[in-house]
CSV table of C-alpha atoms in Angstrom, one decimal:
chain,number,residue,atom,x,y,z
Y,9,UNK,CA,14.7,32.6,42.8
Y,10,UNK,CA,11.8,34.5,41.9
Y,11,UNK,CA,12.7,34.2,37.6
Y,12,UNK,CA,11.4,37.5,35.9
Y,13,UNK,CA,8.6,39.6,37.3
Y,14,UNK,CA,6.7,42.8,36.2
Y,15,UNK,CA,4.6,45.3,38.0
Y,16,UNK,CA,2.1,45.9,38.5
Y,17,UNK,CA,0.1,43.1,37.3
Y,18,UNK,CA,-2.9,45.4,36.0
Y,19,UNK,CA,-3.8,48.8,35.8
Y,20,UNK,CA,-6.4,51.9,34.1
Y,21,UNK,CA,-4.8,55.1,33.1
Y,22,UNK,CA,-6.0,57.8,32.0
Y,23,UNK,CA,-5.4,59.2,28.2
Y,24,UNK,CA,-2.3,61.7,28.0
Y,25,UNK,CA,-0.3,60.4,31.4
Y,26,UNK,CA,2.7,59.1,31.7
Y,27,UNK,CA,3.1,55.5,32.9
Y,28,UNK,CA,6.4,53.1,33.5
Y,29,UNK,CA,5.9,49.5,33.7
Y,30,UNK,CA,8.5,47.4,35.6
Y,31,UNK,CA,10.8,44.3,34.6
Y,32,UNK,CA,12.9,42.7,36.6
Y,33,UNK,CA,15.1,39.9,36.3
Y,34,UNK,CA,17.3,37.7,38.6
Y,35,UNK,CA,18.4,35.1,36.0
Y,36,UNK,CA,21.2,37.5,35.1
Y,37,UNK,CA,20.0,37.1,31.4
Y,38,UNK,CA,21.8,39.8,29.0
Y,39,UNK,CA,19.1,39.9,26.6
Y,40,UNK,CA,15.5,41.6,27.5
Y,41,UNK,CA,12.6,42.3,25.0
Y,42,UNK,CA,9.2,43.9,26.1
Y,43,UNK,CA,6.4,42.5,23.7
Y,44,UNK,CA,2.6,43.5,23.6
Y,45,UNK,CA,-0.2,40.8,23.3
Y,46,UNK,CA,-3.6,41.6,21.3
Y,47,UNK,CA,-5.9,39.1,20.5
Y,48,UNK,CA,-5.7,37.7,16.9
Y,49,UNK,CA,-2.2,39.6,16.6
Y,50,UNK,CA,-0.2,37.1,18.8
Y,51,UNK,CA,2.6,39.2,20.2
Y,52,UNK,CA,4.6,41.6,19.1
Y,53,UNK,CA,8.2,43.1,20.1
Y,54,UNK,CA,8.3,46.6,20.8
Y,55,UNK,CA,12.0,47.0,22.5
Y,56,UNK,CA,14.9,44.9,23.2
Y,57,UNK,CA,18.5,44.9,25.1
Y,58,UNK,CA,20.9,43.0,24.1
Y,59,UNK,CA,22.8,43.9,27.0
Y,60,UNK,CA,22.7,46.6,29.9
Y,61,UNK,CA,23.7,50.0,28.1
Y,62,UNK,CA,22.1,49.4,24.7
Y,63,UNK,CA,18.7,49.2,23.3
Y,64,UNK,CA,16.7,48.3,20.0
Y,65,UNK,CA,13.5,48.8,18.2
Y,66,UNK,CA,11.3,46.1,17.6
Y,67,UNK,CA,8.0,45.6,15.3
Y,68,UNK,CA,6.3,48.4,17.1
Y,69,UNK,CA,8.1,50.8,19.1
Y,70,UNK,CA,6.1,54.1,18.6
Y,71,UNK,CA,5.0,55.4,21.8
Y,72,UNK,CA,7.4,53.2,23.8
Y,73,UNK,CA,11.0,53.9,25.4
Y,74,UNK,CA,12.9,51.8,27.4
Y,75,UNK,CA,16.1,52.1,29.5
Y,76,UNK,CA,18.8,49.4,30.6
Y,77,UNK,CA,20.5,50.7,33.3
Y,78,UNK,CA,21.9,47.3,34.9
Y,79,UNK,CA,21.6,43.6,33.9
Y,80,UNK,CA,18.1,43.2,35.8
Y,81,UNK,CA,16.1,45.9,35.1
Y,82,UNK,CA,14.5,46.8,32.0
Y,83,UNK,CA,11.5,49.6,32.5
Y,84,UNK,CA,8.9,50.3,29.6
Y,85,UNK,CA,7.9,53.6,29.7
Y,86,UNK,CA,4.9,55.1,28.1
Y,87,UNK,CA,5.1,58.8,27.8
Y,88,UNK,CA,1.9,59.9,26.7
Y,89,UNK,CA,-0.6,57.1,27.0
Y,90,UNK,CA,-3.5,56.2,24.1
Y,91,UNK,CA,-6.7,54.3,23.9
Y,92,UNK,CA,-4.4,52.1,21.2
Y,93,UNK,CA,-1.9,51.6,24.1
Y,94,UNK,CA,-4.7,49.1,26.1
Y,95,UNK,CA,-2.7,45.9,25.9
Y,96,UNK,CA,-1.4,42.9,27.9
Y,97,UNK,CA,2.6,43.3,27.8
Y,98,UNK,CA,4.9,40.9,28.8
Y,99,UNK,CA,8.5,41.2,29.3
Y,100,UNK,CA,10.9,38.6,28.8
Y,101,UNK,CA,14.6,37.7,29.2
Y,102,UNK,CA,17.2,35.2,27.8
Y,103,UNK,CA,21.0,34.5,28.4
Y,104,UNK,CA,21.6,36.2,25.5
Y,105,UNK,CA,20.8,37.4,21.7
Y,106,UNK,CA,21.7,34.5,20.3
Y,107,UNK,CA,20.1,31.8,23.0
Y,108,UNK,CA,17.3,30.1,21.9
Y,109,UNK,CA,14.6,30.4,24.9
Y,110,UNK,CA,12.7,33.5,25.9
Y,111,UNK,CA,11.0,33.3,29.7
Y,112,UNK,CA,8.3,35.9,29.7
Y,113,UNK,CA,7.1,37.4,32.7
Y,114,UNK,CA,3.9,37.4,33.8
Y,115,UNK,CA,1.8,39.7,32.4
Y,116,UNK,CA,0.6,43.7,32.8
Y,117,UNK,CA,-2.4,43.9,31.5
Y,118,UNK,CA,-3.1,48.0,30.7
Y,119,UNK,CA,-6.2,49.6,29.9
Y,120,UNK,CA,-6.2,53.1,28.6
Y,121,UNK,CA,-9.0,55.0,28.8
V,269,UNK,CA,10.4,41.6,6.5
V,270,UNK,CA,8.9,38.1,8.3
V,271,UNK,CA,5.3,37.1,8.2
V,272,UNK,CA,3.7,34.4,10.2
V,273,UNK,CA,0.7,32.9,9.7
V,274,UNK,CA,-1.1,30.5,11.6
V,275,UNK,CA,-3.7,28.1,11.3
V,276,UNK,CA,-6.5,27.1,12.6
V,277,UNK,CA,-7.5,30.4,15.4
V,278,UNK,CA,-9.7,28.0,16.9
V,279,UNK,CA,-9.1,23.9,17.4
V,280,UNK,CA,-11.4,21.6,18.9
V,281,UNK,CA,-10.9,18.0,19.5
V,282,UNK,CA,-12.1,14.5,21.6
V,283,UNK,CA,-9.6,14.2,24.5
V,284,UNK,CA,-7.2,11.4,23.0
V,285,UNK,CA,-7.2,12.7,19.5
V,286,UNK,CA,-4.7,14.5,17.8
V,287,UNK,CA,-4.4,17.9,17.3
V,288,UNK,CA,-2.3,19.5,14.5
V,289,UNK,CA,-1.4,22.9,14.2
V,290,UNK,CA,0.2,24.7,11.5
V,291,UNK,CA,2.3,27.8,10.5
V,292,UNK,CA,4.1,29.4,7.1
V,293,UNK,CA,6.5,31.8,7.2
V,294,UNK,CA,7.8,34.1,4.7
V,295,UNK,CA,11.3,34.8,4.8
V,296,UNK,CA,13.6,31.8,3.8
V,297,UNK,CA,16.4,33.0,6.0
V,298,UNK,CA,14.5,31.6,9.4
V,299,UNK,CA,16.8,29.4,10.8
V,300,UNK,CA,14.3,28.8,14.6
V,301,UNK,CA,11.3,27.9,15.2
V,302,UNK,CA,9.8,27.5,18.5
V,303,UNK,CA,6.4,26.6,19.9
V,304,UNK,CA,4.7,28.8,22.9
V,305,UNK,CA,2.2,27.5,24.6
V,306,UNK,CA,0.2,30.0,26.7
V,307,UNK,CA,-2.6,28.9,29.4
V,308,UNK,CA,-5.2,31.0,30.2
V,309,UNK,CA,-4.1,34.1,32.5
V,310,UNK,CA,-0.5,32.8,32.1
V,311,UNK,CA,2.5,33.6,30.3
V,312,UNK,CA,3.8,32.1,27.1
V,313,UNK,CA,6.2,28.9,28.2
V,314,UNK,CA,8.3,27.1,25.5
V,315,UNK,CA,6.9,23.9,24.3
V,316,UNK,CA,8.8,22.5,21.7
V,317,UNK,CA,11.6,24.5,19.1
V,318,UNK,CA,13.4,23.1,16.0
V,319,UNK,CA,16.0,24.2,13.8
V,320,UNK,CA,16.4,25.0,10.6
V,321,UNK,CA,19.3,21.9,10.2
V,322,UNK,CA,16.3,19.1,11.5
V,323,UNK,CA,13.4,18.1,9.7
V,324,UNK,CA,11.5,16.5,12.9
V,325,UNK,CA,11.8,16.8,16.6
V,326,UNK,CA,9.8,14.8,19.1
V,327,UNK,CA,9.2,15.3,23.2
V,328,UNK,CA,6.8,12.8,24.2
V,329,UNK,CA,3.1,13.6,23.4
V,330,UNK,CA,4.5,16.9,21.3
V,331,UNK,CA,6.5,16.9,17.8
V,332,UNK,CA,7.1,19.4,15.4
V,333,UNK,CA,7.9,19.1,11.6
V,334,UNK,CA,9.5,21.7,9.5
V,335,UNK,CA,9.4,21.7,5.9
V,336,UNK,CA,11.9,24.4,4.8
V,337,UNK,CA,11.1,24.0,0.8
V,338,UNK,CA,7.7,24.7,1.8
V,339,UNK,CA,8.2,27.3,4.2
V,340,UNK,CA,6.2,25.3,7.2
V,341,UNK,CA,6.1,24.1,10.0
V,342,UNK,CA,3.7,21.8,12.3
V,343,UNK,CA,2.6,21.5,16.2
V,344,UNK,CA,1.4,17.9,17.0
V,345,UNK,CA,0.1,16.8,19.5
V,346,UNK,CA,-1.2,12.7,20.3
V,347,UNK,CA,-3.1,11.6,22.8
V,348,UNK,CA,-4.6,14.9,23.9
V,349,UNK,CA,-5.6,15.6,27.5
V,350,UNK,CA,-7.6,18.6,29.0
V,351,UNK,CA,-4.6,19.8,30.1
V,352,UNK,CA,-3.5,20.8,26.2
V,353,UNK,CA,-6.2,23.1,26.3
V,354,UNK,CA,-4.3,26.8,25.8
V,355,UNK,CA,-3.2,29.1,23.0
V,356,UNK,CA,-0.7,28.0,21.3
V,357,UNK,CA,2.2,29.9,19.3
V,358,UNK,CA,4.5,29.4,16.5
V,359,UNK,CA,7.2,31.7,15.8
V,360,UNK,CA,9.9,32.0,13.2
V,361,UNK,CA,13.3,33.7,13.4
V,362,UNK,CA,16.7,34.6,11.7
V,363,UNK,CA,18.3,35.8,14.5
V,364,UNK,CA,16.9,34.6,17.8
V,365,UNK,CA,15.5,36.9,19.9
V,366,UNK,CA,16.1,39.8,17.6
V,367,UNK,CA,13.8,39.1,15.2
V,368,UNK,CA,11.2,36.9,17.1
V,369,UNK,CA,8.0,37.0,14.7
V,370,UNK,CA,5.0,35.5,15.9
V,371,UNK,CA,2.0,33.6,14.8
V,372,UNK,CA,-1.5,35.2,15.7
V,373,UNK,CA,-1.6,31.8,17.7
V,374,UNK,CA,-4.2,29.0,18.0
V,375,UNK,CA,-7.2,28.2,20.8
V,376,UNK,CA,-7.4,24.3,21.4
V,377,UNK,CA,-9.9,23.1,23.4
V,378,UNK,CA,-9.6,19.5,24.1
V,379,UNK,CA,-13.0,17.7,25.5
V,380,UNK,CA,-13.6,15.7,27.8
């Protein structure tokens, strides 16, 4: 049981292209949140899914869509990549909404130059 | 809407001291509050949580204290090892994963 992983685990883009960053669960959790990491800010929520077929906003979700196609997957895309977009994001699942414990995945860190 | 804050950014202390972190939040509506501890290069792994109903909660080394009159709650952690040394986070929520709201978080470097 491999838990939650993302892909890839780093990459540099350039400004203005279009970049998907990949979630994927086998823990059959309903509820997936993608949350971005900057240093002194902690981490924020930028989407979530209650369950596969719907979607929400978080604290920051400008620049940021997100799919939920089936229960495992839950892509971040960024259409149009920033400088203010260089961040570590992590994904993370739970059973569902109201469950208490997030696992996060481990980690894309993107630089965007 | 919900505001964390955290304190101190950076903690150091003698391995086998205590450390004590601390957090206020802002809306009195938060009914969960969990603890995320976060190694370096790692991902955030739950520590410790408590609920809005429980004033303490203990797990061995680790407890956490909520005071909801206040609008805090505490990290602490006895008998420190080097192992405790990681970021740590506090977060405060109404409605679970929903409306997650973190801390900025805490470095805690524990010496040898």
């Amino acid at each position: 049981i491999a838990g939650i992983t993302q892909a890839p685990t780093s990459q540099i883009l350039a400004a203005g292209r279009r970049m998907t960053l990949r979630c994927t669960q086998d823990m059959r959790h309903n509820a997936m949140y993608w949350y971005r990491q900057d240093l002194g800010l902690g981490l924020r929520l930028i989407h979530y899914s209650n369950t596969a077929g719907t979607t929400g906003k978080g604290e920051v979700p400008d620049g940021y869509s997100v799919s939920r196609a089936n229960t495992d997957d839950f892509p971040l895309t960024l259409a149009s990549a920033v400088p203010s977009q260089t961040s570590v994001y992590f994904c993370a699942s739970s059973e569902s909404m109201t469950s208490d414990t997030q696992y996060f995945g481990p980690g894309t860190r993107l630089t965007v130059l | 809407g919900e505001n964390v804050e955290q304190h101190p950014s950076t903690l150091s202390v003698q391995e086998g001291d205590s450390a004590v972190i601390k957090c206020t939040y802002s809306d009195s509506a938060s009914n969960y509050f969990p603890w995320y501890k976060q190694e370096l290069g790692k991902r955030p792994q739950l520590i410790i949580d408590i609920r809005s109903n429980v004033g303490e909660k203990k797990d061995q080394r680790i407890a956490v204290t909520l005071n909801k009159t206040a609008k805090h709650f505490s990290l602490h952690i006895t008998e420190t090892q080097p192992e405790d040394s990681a970021v740590y986070f506090c977060a405060a929520t109404i409605n679970y994963g929903q409306n997650f709201v973190f801390g900025p978080g805490t470095r805690l470097s524990v010496l040898p």
